[in-house]
PDB file of C-alpha atoms in Angstrom:
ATOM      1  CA  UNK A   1      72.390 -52.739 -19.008  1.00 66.00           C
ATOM      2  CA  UNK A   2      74.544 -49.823 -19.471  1.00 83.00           C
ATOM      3  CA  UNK A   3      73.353 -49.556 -23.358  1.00 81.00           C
ATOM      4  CA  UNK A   4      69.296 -49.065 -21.521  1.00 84.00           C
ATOM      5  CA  UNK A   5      70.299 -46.360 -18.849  1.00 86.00           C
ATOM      6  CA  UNK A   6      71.987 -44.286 -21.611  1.00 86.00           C
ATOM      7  CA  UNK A   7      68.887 -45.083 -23.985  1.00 87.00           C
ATOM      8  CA  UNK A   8      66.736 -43.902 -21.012  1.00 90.00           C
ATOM      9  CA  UNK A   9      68.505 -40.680 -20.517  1.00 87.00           C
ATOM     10  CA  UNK A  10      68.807 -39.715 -23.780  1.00 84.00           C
ATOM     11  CA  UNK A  11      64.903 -40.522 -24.641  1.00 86.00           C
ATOM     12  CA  UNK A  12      63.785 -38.120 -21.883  1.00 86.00           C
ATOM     13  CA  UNK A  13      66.183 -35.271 -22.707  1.00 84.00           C
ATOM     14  CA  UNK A  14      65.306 -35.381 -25.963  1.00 77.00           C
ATOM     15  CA  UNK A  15      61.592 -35.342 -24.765  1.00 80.00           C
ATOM     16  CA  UNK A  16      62.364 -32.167 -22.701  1.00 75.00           C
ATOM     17  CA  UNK A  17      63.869 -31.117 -25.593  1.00 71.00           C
ATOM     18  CA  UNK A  18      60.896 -30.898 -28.309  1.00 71.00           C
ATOM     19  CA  UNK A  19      58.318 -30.664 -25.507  1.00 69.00           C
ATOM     20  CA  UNK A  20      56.005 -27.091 -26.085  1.00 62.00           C
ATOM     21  CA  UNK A  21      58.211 -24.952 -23.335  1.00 60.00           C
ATOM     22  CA  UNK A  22      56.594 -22.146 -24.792  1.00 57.00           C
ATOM     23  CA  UNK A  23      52.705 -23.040 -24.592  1.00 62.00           C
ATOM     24  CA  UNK A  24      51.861 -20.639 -21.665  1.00 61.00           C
ATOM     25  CA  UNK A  25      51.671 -17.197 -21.758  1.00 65.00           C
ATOM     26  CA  UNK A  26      53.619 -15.348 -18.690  1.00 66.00           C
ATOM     27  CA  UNK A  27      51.885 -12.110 -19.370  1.00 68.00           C
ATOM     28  CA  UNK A  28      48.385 -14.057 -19.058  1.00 71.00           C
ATOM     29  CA  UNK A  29      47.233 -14.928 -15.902  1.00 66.00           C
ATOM     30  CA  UNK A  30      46.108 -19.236 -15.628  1.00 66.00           C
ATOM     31  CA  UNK A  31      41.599 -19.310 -15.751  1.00 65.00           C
ATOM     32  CA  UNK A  32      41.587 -19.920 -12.046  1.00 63.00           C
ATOM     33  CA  UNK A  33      44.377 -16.816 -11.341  1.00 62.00           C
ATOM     34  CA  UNK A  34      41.862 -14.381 -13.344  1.00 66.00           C
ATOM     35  CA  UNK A  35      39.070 -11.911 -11.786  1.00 63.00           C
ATOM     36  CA  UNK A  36      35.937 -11.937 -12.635  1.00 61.00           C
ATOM     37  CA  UNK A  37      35.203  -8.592 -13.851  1.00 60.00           C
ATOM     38  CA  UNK A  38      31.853  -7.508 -15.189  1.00 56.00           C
ATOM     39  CA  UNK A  39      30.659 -10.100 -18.083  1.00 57.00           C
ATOM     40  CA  UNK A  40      29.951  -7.052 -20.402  1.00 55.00           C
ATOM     41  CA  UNK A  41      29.577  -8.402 -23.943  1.00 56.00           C
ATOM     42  CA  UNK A  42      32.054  -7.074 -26.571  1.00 62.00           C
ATOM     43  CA  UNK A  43      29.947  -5.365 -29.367  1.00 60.00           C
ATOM     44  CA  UNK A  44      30.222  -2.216 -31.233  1.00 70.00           C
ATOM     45  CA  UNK A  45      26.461  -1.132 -30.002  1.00 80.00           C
ATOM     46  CA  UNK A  46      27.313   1.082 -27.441  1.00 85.00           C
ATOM     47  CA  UNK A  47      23.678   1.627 -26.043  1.00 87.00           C
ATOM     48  CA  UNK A  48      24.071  -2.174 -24.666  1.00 86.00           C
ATOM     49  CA  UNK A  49      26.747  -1.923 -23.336  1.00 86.00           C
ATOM     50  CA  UNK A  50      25.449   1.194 -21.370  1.00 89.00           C
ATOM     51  CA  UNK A  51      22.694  -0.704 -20.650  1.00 90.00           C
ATOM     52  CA  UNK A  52      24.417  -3.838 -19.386  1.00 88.00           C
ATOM     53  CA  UNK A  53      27.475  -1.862 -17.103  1.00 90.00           C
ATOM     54  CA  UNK A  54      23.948  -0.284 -15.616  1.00 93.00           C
ATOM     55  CA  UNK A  55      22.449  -3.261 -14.940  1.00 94.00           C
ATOM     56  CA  UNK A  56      25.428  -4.844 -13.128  1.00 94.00           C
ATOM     57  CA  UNK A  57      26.398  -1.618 -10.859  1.00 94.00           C
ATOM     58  CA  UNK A  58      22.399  -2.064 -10.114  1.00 96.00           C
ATOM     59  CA  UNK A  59      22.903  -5.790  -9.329  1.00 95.00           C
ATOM     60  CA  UNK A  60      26.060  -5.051  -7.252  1.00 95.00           C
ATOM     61  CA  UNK A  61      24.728  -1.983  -5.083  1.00 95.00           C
ATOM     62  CA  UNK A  62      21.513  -4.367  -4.406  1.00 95.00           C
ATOM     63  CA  UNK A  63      23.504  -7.361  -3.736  1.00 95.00           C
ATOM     64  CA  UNK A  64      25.563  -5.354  -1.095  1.00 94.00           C
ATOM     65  CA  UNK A  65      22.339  -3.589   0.526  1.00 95.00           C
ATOM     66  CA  UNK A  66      21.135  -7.235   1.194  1.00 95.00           C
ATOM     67  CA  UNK A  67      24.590  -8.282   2.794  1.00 94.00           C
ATOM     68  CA  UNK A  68      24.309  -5.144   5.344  1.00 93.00           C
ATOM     69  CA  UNK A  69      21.033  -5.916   6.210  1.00 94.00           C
ATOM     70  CA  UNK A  70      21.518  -9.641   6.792  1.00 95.00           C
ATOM     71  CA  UNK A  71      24.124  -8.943   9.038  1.00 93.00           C
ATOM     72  CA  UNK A  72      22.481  -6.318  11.216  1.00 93.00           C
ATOM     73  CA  UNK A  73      19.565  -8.835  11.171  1.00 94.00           C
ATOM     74  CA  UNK A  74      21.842 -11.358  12.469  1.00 95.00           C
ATOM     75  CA  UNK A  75      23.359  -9.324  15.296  1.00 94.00           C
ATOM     76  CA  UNK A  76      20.006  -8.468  16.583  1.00 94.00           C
ATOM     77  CA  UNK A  77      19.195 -12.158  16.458  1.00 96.00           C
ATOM     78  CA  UNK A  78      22.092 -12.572  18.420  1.00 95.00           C
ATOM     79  CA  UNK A  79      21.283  -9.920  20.715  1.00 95.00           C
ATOM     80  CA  UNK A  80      18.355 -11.470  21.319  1.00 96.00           C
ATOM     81  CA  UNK A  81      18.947 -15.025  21.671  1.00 96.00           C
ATOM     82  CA  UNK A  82      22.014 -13.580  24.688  1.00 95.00           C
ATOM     83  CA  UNK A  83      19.630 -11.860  26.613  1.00 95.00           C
ATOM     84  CA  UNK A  84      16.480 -14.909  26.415  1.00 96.00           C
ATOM     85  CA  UNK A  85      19.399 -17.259  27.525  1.00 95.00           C
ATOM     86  CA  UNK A  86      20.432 -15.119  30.492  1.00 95.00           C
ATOM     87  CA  UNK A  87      16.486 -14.594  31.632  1.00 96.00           C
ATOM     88  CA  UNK A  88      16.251 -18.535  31.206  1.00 96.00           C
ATOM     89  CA  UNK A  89      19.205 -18.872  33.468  1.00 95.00           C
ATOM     90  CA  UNK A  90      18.070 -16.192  36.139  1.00 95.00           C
ATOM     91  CA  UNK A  91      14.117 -18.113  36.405  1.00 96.00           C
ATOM     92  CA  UNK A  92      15.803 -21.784  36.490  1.00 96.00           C
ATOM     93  CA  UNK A  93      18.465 -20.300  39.443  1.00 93.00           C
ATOM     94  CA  UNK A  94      15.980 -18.683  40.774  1.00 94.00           C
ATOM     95  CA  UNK A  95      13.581 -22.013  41.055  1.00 95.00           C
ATOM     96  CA  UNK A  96      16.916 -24.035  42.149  1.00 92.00           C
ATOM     97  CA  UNK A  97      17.041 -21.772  45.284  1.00 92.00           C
ATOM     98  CA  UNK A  98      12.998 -21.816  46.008  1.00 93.00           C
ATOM     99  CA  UNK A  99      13.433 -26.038  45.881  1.00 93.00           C
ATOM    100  CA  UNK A 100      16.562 -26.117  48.253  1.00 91.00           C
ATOM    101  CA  UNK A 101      14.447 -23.523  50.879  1.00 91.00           C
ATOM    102  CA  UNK A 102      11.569 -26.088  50.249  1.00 91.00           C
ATOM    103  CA  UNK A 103      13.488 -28.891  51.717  1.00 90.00           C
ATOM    104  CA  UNK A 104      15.575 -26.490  53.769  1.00 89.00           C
ATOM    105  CA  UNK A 105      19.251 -27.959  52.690  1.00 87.00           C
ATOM    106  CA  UNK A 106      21.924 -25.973  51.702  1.00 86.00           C
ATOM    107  CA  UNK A 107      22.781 -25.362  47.837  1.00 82.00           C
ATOM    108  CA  UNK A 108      26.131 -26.940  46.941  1.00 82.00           C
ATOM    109  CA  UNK A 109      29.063 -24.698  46.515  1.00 80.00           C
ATOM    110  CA  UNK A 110      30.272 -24.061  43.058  1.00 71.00           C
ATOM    111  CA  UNK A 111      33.616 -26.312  42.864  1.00 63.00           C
ATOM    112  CA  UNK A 112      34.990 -24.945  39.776  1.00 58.00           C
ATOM    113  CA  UNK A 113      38.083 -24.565  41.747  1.00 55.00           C
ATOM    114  CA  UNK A 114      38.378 -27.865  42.944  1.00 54.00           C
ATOM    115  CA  UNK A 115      37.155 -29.504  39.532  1.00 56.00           C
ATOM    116  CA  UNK A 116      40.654 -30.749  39.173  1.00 53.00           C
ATOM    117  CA  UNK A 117      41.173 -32.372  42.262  1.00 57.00           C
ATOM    118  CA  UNK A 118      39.338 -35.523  40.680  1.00 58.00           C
ATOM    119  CA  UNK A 119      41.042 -35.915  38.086  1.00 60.00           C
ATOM    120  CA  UNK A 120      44.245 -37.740  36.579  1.00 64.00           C
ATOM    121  CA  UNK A 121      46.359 -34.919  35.459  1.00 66.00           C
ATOM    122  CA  UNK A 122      48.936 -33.254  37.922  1.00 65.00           C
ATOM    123  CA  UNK A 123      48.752 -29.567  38.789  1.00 67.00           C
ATOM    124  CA  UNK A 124      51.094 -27.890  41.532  1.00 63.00           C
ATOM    125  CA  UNK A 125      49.461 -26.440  44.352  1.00 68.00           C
ATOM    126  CA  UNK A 126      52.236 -23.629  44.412  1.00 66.00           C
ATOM    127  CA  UNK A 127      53.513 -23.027  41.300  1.00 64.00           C
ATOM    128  CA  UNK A 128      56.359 -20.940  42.886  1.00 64.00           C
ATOM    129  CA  UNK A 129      57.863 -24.110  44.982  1.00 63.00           C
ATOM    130  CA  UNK A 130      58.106 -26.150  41.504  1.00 57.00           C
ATOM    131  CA  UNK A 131      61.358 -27.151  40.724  1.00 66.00           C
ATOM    132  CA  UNK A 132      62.383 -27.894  36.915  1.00 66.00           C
ATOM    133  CA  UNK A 133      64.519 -31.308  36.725  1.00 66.00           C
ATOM    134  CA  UNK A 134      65.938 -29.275  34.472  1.00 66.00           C
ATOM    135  CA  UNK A 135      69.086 -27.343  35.496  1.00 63.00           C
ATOM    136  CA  UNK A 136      68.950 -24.063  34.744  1.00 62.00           C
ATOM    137  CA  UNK A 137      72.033 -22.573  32.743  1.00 58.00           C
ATOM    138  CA  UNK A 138      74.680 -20.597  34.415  1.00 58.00           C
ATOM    139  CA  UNK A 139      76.071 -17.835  32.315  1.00 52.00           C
TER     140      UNK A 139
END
């Protein structure tokens, strides 16, 4: 038993040992740690690569013109969409109140306040009167 724990021990040092410690580069960055820069071709012909930093700064200046304009799009869609809601709201209020002076009963009285009387979950009336059964520390 002792002979296998010693055999085990020395196999895996000795695997640490010969492993390739020295396969990765620290000065190079891992694929996934690298930015992607402009995929200019390496050649000697100097008109293409002219050519090709052109076409990307193109491509880039484009790409950003449609990101601007997409989003100022989208806030006036936004915009938009706000203000139809609130005109929806206003016409259906304003229909609520023409049906309850139809029938000539009172509308209801918003009870967001008392919302929480139904409900399970305790809430103190007066916070202030609340007493921790916690004692407070004395210092």
């Amino acid at each position: 038993m002792n002979f296998l724990k010693y055999f085990t021990v020395l196999f895996i040092s000795f695997s640490f040992v010969l492993s390739n410690y020295t396969g990765v580069n620290k000065k190079e960055p891992f694929s996934f740690q690298k930015e992607k820069q402009g995929s200019v071709i390496k050649s000697e012909n100097n008109n293409l690569k002219k050519e090709l930093i052109q076409l990307e700064n193109e491509f880039k200046g484009d790409y950003d013109e449609i990101k601007t304009h997409y989003k100022s799009k989208i806030t006036s869609i936004k915009d938009m969409q706000k203000s139809e809601i609130q005109a929806l709201k206003k016409n259906y209020n304003n229909r609520r109140k023409a049906i309850y002076k139809k029938y000539g009963v009172k509308p209801p009285k918003n009870q967001d306040n008392n919302s929480m009387n139904n409900s399970d979950v305790y809430s103190p009336k007066n916070k202030d009167t609340v007493k921790s059964p916690y004692k407070k520390l004395k210092k």
